[in-house]
PDB file of C-alpha atoms in Angstrom:
ATOM      1  CA  UNK A 278     111.506 146.304 108.897  1.00 48.00           C
ATOM      2  CA  UNK A 279     110.533 147.368 112.404  1.00 45.00           C
ATOM      3  CA  UNK A 280     108.256 150.036 110.958  1.00 49.00           C
ATOM      4  CA  UNK A 281     106.466 147.467 108.776  1.00 53.00           C
ATOM      5  CA  UNK A 282     105.904 145.143 111.750  1.00 54.00           C
ATOM      6  CA  UNK A 283     104.488 148.029 113.797  1.00 52.00           C
ATOM      7  CA  UNK A 284     102.149 148.894 110.875  1.00 56.00           C
ATOM      8  CA  UNK A 285     100.995 145.292 110.741  1.00 59.00           C
ATOM      9  CA  UNK A 286     100.321 145.192 114.436  1.00 57.00           C
ATOM     10  CA  UNK A 287      98.431 148.469 114.292  1.00 61.00           C
ATOM     11  CA  UNK A 288      96.309 147.255 111.362  1.00 61.00           C
ATOM     12  CA  UNK A 289      95.522 144.013 113.155  1.00 63.00           C
ATOM     13  CA  UNK A 290      94.486 145.908 116.294  1.00 70.00           C
ATOM     14  CA  UNK A 291      92.354 148.255 114.170  1.00 64.00           C
ATOM     15  CA  UNK A 292      90.563 145.413 112.397  1.00 74.00           C
ATOM     16  CA  UNK A 293      89.987 143.536 115.651  1.00 83.00           C
ATOM     17  CA  UNK A 294      88.518 146.614 117.251  1.00 88.00           C
ATOM     18  CA  UNK A 295      86.395 147.311 114.147  1.00 86.00           C
ATOM     19  CA  UNK A 296      85.000 143.789 114.180  1.00 89.00           C
ATOM     20  CA  UNK A 297      84.171 144.115 117.850  1.00 92.00           C
ATOM     21  CA  UNK A 298      82.368 147.426 117.237  1.00 93.00           C
ATOM     22  CA  UNK A 299      80.436 145.941 114.327  1.00 92.00           C
ATOM     23  CA  UNK A 300      79.367 142.981 116.445  1.00 92.00           C
ATOM     24  CA  UNK A 301      78.223 145.416 119.153  1.00 94.00           C
ATOM     25  CA  UNK A 302      76.209 147.515 116.680  1.00 94.00           C
ATOM     26  CA  UNK A 303      74.565 144.373 115.309  1.00 93.00           C
ATOM     27  CA  UNK A 304      73.801 143.162 118.820  1.00 92.00           C
ATOM     28  CA  UNK A 305      72.206 146.538 119.724  1.00 93.00           C
ATOM     29  CA  UNK A 306      70.385 146.829 116.335  1.00 92.00           C
ATOM     30  CA  UNK A 307      72.081 150.228 115.890  1.00 93.00           C
ATOM     31  CA  UNK A 308      71.702 150.678 112.117  1.00 92.00           C
ATOM     32  CA  UNK A 309      73.089 154.216 112.016  1.00 92.00           C
ATOM     33  CA  UNK A 310      76.309 153.332 113.890  1.00 94.00           C
ATOM     34  CA  UNK A 311      76.659 150.146 111.842  1.00 93.00           C
ATOM     35  CA  UNK A 312      76.375 152.058 108.572  1.00 92.00           C
ATOM     36  CA  UNK A 313      79.139 154.461 109.694  1.00 92.00           C
ATOM     37  CA  UNK A 314      81.351 151.556 110.763  1.00 92.00           C
ATOM     38  CA  UNK A 315      80.903 149.775 107.439  1.00 90.00           C
ATOM     39  CA  UNK A 316      81.862 152.920 105.544  1.00 90.00           C
ATOM     40  CA  UNK A 317      85.023 153.139 107.635  1.00 89.00           C
ATOM     41  CA  UNK A 318      85.761 149.445 107.113  1.00 88.00           C
ATOM     42  CA  UNK A 319      85.333 149.687 103.381  1.00 88.00           C
ATOM     43  CA  UNK A 320      88.362 151.987 103.121  1.00 86.00           C
ATOM     44  CA  UNK A 321      90.618 148.936 103.515  1.00 82.00           C
ATOM     45  CA  UNK A 322      88.310 145.943 102.951  1.00 84.00           C
ATOM     46  CA  UNK A 323      86.244 144.777  99.983  1.00 82.00           C
ATOM     47  CA  UNK A 324      82.439 144.587 100.240  1.00 83.00           C
ATOM     48  CA  UNK A 325      82.742 140.795 100.245  1.00 77.00           C
ATOM     49  CA  UNK A 326      85.096 140.831 103.234  1.00 82.00           C
ATOM     50  CA  UNK A 327      82.824 143.251 105.104  1.00 86.00           C
ATOM     51  CA  UNK A 328      79.870 140.987 104.389  1.00 83.00           C
ATOM     52  CA  UNK A 329      81.806 138.172 105.969  1.00 82.00           C
ATOM     53  CA  UNK A 330      82.261 140.223 109.137  1.00 87.00           C
ATOM     54  CA  UNK A 331      78.509 140.943 109.191  1.00 89.00           C
ATOM     55  CA  UNK A 332      77.643 137.266 108.806  1.00 84.00           C
ATOM     56  CA  UNK A 333      80.044 136.376 111.635  1.00 87.00           C
ATOM     57  CA  UNK A 334      78.216 138.915 113.827  1.00 90.00           C
ATOM     58  CA  UNK A 335      74.853 137.455 112.806  1.00 88.00           C
ATOM     59  CA  UNK A 336      76.050 133.925 113.540  1.00 86.00           C
ATOM     60  CA  UNK A 337      77.146 134.998 116.995  1.00 90.00           C
ATOM     61  CA  UNK A 338      73.643 136.360 117.677  1.00 90.00           C
ATOM     62  CA  UNK A 339      71.969 133.263 116.154  1.00 86.00           C
ATOM     63  CA  UNK A 340      73.952 131.039 118.561  1.00 87.00           C
ATOM     64  CA  UNK A 341      72.832 133.266 121.423  1.00 89.00           C
ATOM     65  CA  UNK A 342      69.246 132.885 120.219  1.00 86.00           C
ATOM     66  CA  UNK A 343      69.668 129.082 120.035  1.00 81.00           C
ATOM     67  CA  UNK A 344      70.888 129.030 123.638  1.00 87.00           C
ATOM     68  CA  UNK A 345      67.964 131.242 124.683  1.00 85.00           C
ATOM     69  CA  UNK A 346      70.352 134.097 125.525  1.00 85.00           C
ATOM     70  CA  UNK A 347      68.373 136.228 123.113  1.00 86.00           C
ATOM     71  CA  UNK A 348      64.617 136.425 122.536  1.00 89.00           C
ATOM     72  CA  UNK A 349      62.870 135.939 119.202  1.00 86.00           C
ATOM     73  CA  UNK A 350      61.870 139.643 118.900  1.00 89.00           C
ATOM     74  CA  UNK A 351      65.507 140.627 119.533  1.00 91.00           C
ATOM     75  CA  UNK A 352      66.733 138.182 116.929  1.00 88.00           C
ATOM     76  CA  UNK A 353      64.242 139.441 114.345  1.00 87.00           C
ATOM     77  CA  UNK A 354      65.625 142.947 114.863  1.00 91.00           C
ATOM     78  CA  UNK A 355      69.115 141.572 114.410  1.00 90.00           C
ATOM     79  CA  UNK A 356      68.126 139.896 111.109  1.00 88.00           C
ATOM     80  CA  UNK A 357      66.574 143.162 109.826  1.00 89.00           C
ATOM     81  CA  UNK A 358      69.665 145.155 110.817  1.00 92.00           C
ATOM     82  CA  UNK A 359      72.069 142.753 109.112  1.00 89.00           C
ATOM     83  CA  UNK A 360      69.897 142.407 106.025  1.00 86.00           C
ATOM     84  CA  UNK A 361      69.903 146.171 105.497  1.00 88.00           C
ATOM     85  CA  UNK A 362      73.657 146.277 105.877  1.00 89.00           C
ATOM     86  CA  UNK A 363      74.173 143.339 103.513  1.00 84.00           C
ATOM     87  CA  UNK A 364      72.047 145.035 100.889  1.00 82.00           C
ATOM     88  CA  UNK A 365      74.438 147.962 101.126  1.00 83.00           C
ATOM     89  CA  UNK A 366      77.368 145.606 100.541  1.00 80.00           C
ATOM     90  CA  UNK A 367      75.704 143.791  97.665  1.00 76.00           C
ATOM     91  CA  UNK A 368      75.111 147.058  95.847  1.00 78.00           C
ATOM     92  CA  UNK A 369      78.844 147.660  95.924  1.00 77.00           C
ATOM     93  CA  UNK A 370      79.942 144.166  94.828  1.00 64.00           C
ATOM     94  CA  UNK A 371      80.595 143.074  91.269  1.00 58.00           C
ATOM     95  CA  UNK A 372      77.635 141.202  89.760  1.00 49.00           C
ATOM     96  CA  UNK A 373      77.948 137.460  90.232  1.00 48.00           C
ATOM     97  CA  UNK A 374      79.049 135.711  87.063  1.00 43.00           C
ATOM     98  CA  UNK A 375      78.305 132.194  88.208  1.00 37.00           C
ATOM     99  CA  UNK A 376      74.686 131.531  89.199  1.00 36.00           C
ATOM    100  CA  UNK A 377      75.824 128.409  91.059  1.00 39.00           C
ATOM    101  CA  UNK A 378      77.812 130.540  93.469  1.00 45.00           C
ATOM    102  CA  UNK A 379      74.786 130.738  95.739  1.00 70.00           C
ATOM    103  CA  UNK A 380      71.746 128.634  96.629  1.00 90.00           C
ATOM    104  CA  UNK A 381      68.284 129.672  95.491  1.00 95.00           C
ATOM    105  CA  UNK A 382      65.342 128.870  97.794  1.00 98.00           C
ATOM    106  CA  UNK A 383      61.651 128.847  96.980  1.00 98.00           C
ATOM    107  CA  UNK A 384      59.592 129.466 100.145  1.00 98.00           C
ATOM    108  CA  UNK A 385      55.923 129.795 100.866  1.00 98.00           C
ATOM    109  CA  UNK A 386      52.956 128.935 103.091  1.00 98.00           C
ATOM    110  CA  UNK A 387      50.794 126.120 101.675  1.00 98.00           C
ATOM    111  CA  UNK A 388      47.301 126.686 100.293  1.00 97.00           C
ATOM    112  CA  UNK A 389      44.511 127.520 102.695  1.00 96.00           C
ATOM    113  CA  UNK A 390      46.891 128.863 105.348  1.00 96.00           C
ATOM    114  CA  UNK A 391      46.998 132.622 105.904  1.00 95.00           C
ATOM    115  CA  UNK A 392      49.660 132.585 108.645  1.00 93.00           C
ATOM    116  CA  UNK A 393      52.974 133.921 107.309  1.00 91.00           C
ATOM    117  CA  UNK A 394      54.791 135.391 110.295  1.00 85.00           C
ATOM    118  CA  UNK A 395      57.013 132.351 110.752  1.00 87.00           C
ATOM    119  CA  UNK A 396      57.674 132.091 107.033  1.00 93.00           C
ATOM    120  CA  UNK A 397      58.678 135.780 106.895  1.00 91.00           C
ATOM    121  CA  UNK A 398      61.137 135.294 109.729  1.00 88.00           C
ATOM    122  CA  UNK A 399      62.747 132.281 108.000  1.00 91.00           C
ATOM    123  CA  UNK A 400      62.869 134.069 104.638  1.00 92.00           C
ATOM    124  CA  UNK A 401      64.649 137.040 106.266  1.00 89.00           C
ATOM    125  CA  UNK A 402      67.066 134.677 107.953  1.00 89.00           C
ATOM    126  CA  UNK A 403      67.837 132.935 104.663  1.00 90.00           C
ATOM    127  CA  UNK A 404      68.508 136.284 102.953  1.00 88.00           C
ATOM    128  CA  UNK A 405      70.834 137.364 105.753  1.00 84.00           C
ATOM    129  CA  UNK A 406      72.874 134.228 105.291  1.00 84.00           C
ATOM    130  CA  UNK A 407      73.288 134.909 101.586  1.00 83.00           C
ATOM    131  CA  UNK A 408      70.667 132.614 100.092  1.00 91.00           C
ATOM    132  CA  UNK A 409      68.654 133.953  97.176  1.00 92.00           C
ATOM    133  CA  UNK A 410      65.011 133.759  98.285  1.00 95.00           C
ATOM    134  CA  UNK A 411      61.962 133.443  96.033  1.00 97.00           C
ATOM    135  CA  UNK A 412      59.107 134.206  98.448  1.00 98.00           C
ATOM    136  CA  UNK A 413      55.728 133.067  97.108  1.00 98.00           C
ATOM    137  CA  UNK A 414      53.846 134.395 100.127  1.00 97.00           C
ATOM    138  CA  UNK A 415      50.958 132.641 101.820  1.00 97.00           C
ATOM    139  CA  UNK A 416      48.019 130.454 100.651  1.00 97.00           C
ATOM    140  CA  UNK A 417      50.159 129.110  97.799  1.00 98.00           C
ATOM    141  CA  UNK A 418      48.824 126.358  95.549  1.00 96.00           C
ATOM    142  CA  UNK A 419      50.819 123.299  94.645  1.00 95.00           C
ATOM    143  CA  UNK A 420      51.148 124.368  91.003  1.00 95.00           C
ATOM    144  CA  UNK A 421      52.762 127.646  92.006  1.00 97.00           C
ATOM    145  CA  UNK A 422      55.484 125.860  93.960  1.00 97.00           C
ATOM    146  CA  UNK A 423      56.177 123.487  91.066  1.00 94.00           C
ATOM    147  CA  UNK A 424      56.310 126.347  88.568  1.00 95.00           C
ATOM    148  CA  UNK A 425      58.672 128.395  90.774  1.00 97.00           C
ATOM    149  CA  UNK A 426      61.071 125.517  91.196  1.00 96.00           C
ATOM    150  CA  UNK A 427      61.284 125.091  87.437  1.00 94.00           C
ATOM    151  CA  UNK A 428      61.411 128.797  86.613  1.00 96.00           C
ATOM    152  CA  UNK A 429      64.091 129.686  89.128  1.00 95.00           C
ATOM    153  CA  UNK A 430      65.984 126.357  89.074  1.00 94.00           C
ATOM    154  CA  UNK A 431      65.915 126.357  92.904  1.00 96.00           C
ATOM    155  CA  UNK A 432      67.851 123.881  94.986  1.00 96.00           C
ATOM    156  CA  UNK A 433      65.651 124.195  98.078  1.00 98.00           C
ATOM    157  CA  UNK A 434      61.917 124.199  98.628  1.00 98.00           C
ATOM    158  CA  UNK A 435      60.871 125.507 102.084  1.00 98.00           C
ATOM    159  CA  UNK A 436      57.261 124.870 103.020  1.00 98.00           C
ATOM    160  CA  UNK A 437      55.393 126.308 105.985  1.00 97.00           C
ATOM    161  CA  UNK A 438      52.053 125.376 107.555  1.00 96.00           C
ATOM    162  CA  UNK A 439      50.662 126.630 110.853  1.00 93.00           C
ATOM    163  CA  UNK A 440      47.400 124.654 110.876  1.00 95.00           C
ATOM    164  CA  UNK A 441      46.777 120.898 111.198  1.00 95.00           C
ATOM    165  CA  UNK A 442      44.125 121.217 108.469  1.00 96.00           C
ATOM    166  CA  UNK A 443      46.603 122.658 105.961  1.00 96.00           C
ATOM    167  CA  UNK A 444      49.715 120.650 106.640  1.00 96.00           C
ATOM    168  CA  UNK A 445      48.618 117.616 104.547  1.00 96.00           C
ATOM    169  CA  UNK A 446      49.084 119.869 101.505  1.00 97.00           C
ATOM    170  CA  UNK A 447      52.805 119.565 102.164  1.00 98.00           C
ATOM    171  CA  UNK A 448      52.689 115.839 101.475  1.00 97.00           C
ATOM    172  CA  UNK A 449      51.001 116.428  98.154  1.00 97.00           C
ATOM    173  CA  UNK A 450      53.515 119.066  97.135  1.00 97.00           C
ATOM    174  CA  UNK A 451      56.486 116.887  98.073  1.00 97.00           C
ATOM    175  CA  UNK A 452      54.986 113.895  96.255  1.00 96.00           C
ATOM    176  CA  UNK A 453      54.536 116.016  93.128  1.00 94.00           C
ATOM    177  CA  UNK A 454      58.157 117.244  93.350  1.00 94.00           C
ATOM    178  CA  UNK A 455      59.414 113.654  93.618  1.00 93.00           C
ATOM    179  CA  UNK A 456      57.213 112.472  90.730  1.00 92.00           C
ATOM    180  CA  UNK A 457      58.591 115.107  88.412  1.00 88.00           C
ATOM    181  CA  UNK A 458      62.112 114.018  89.275  1.00 86.00           C
ATOM    182  CA  UNK A 459      63.217 117.486  90.373  1.00 85.00           C
ATOM    183  CA  UNK A 460      66.423 117.379  92.397  1.00 93.00           C
ATOM    184  CA  UNK A 461      65.558 119.649  95.246  1.00 97.00           C
ATOM    185  CA  UNK A 462      66.028 119.642  99.029  1.00 98.00           C
ATOM    186  CA  UNK A 463      62.671 120.034 100.772  1.00 98.00           C
ATOM    187  CA  UNK A 464      62.571 121.600 104.232  1.00 98.00           C
ATOM    188  CA  UNK A 465      59.306 121.950 106.122  1.00 98.00           C
ATOM    189  CA  UNK A 466      58.253 123.665 109.321  1.00 95.00           C
ATOM    190  CA  UNK A 467      55.252 124.892 111.254  1.00 92.00           C
ATOM    191  CA  UNK A 468      53.460 124.588 114.576  1.00 87.00           C
ATOM    192  CA  UNK A 469      51.571 121.271 113.981  1.00 92.00           C
ATOM    193  CA  UNK A 470      54.614 119.416 112.604  1.00 95.00           C
ATOM    194  CA  UNK A 471      57.315 117.315 114.121  1.00 95.00           C
ATOM    195  CA  UNK A 472      60.299 115.340 112.821  1.00 95.00           C
ATOM    196  CA  UNK A 473      58.283 112.140 112.488  1.00 96.00           C
ATOM    197  CA  UNK A 474      55.647 113.807 110.299  1.00 97.00           C
ATOM    198  CA  UNK A 475      58.343 115.441 108.240  1.00 97.00           C
ATOM    199  CA  UNK A 476      59.909 112.031 107.505  1.00 96.00           C
ATOM    200  CA  UNK A 477      56.484 110.548 106.705  1.00 97.00           C
ATOM    201  CA  UNK A 478      55.842 113.361 104.230  1.00 98.00           C
ATOM    202  CA  UNK A 479      59.182 112.710 102.519  1.00 97.00           C
ATOM    203  CA  UNK A 480      60.883 115.955 103.520  1.00 98.00           C
ATOM    204  CA  UNK A 481      64.667 116.226 103.607  1.00 98.00           C
ATOM    205  CA  UNK A 482      64.692 118.450 106.649  1.00 97.00           C
ATOM    206  CA  UNK A 483      62.456 119.663 109.471  1.00 97.00           C
ATOM    207  CA  UNK A 484      62.956 123.185 110.874  1.00 92.00           C
ATOM    208  CA  UNK A 485      61.454 123.017 114.360  1.00 86.00           C
ATOM    209  CA  UNK A 486      61.912 126.788 114.679  1.00 82.00           C
ATOM    210  CA  UNK A 487      63.990 129.714 113.429  1.00 81.00           C
ATOM    211  CA  UNK A 488      66.722 128.468 115.812  1.00 79.00           C
ATOM    212  CA  UNK A 489      67.174 125.369 113.679  1.00 85.00           C
ATOM    213  CA  UNK A 490      66.368 126.562 110.172  1.00 90.00           C
ATOM    214  CA  UNK A 491      69.873 127.251 108.937  1.00 89.00           C
ATOM    215  CA  UNK A 492      71.392 124.013 110.210  1.00 89.00           C
ATOM    216  CA  UNK A 493      68.479 121.932 108.900  1.00 94.00           C
ATOM    217  CA  UNK A 494      68.614 123.626 105.514  1.00 95.00           C
ATOM    218  CA  UNK A 495      72.357 123.188 105.215  1.00 92.00           C
ATOM    219  CA  UNK A 496      72.080 119.517 106.257  1.00 95.00           C
ATOM    220  CA  UNK A 497      69.294 118.897 103.723  1.00 96.00           C
ATOM    221  CA  UNK A 498      71.315 120.497 100.945  1.00 95.00           C
ATOM    222  CA  UNK A 499      74.397 118.411 101.785  1.00 94.00           C
ATOM    223  CA  UNK A 500      72.306 115.198 101.664  1.00 94.00           C
ATOM    224  CA  UNK A 501      70.612 115.980  98.385  1.00 95.00           C
ATOM    225  CA  UNK A 502      73.669 117.576  96.746  1.00 93.00           C
ATOM    226  CA  UNK A 503      76.603 115.645  98.261  1.00 88.00           C
TER     227      UNK A 503
END
């Protein structure tokens, strides 16, 4: 009995130390060390459990980013590091049998707007948090958004516009989505927007920046799909 208790304590200490080392590797964007740690962790944990540890590490860094303890470039590197590691875990997991087990998001920059840096950051963040992302790119016409929502049966439409001259296209897209009766949570973001404009356009959420994208998307989903 004493031996079993000692084994349990040792395992707990090992897993606690492993989680700490994984968080450190994620924080430092050390992909090589992280890959070695994950291989070691997989000896006793499933890919799904290891993915959970990675997401916890990402969440810690996202909160640091929200509190301005980390810069945007640092956080982008964190997203890339975690995304690569999660891809490794997904390749080891059993294929999902239930397509409703995850949320599918269609994302893109509205027509006439060539600026996609912000959209790319948000798309990468979504992927890191386990969302399935259908990225339509930039300068996307209204019809393409509508077609993608139908084709992929997406629950979220994320629209980006970085110019005041292109943001009115968002209103048209949202109106078309509502007319068709599609049940979808619409989240919008971009430099010329604010919460008031987002409400006027009929959006379900407004992502002021990458700091707020996950919370806003989760809140929009919970309102549309209670």
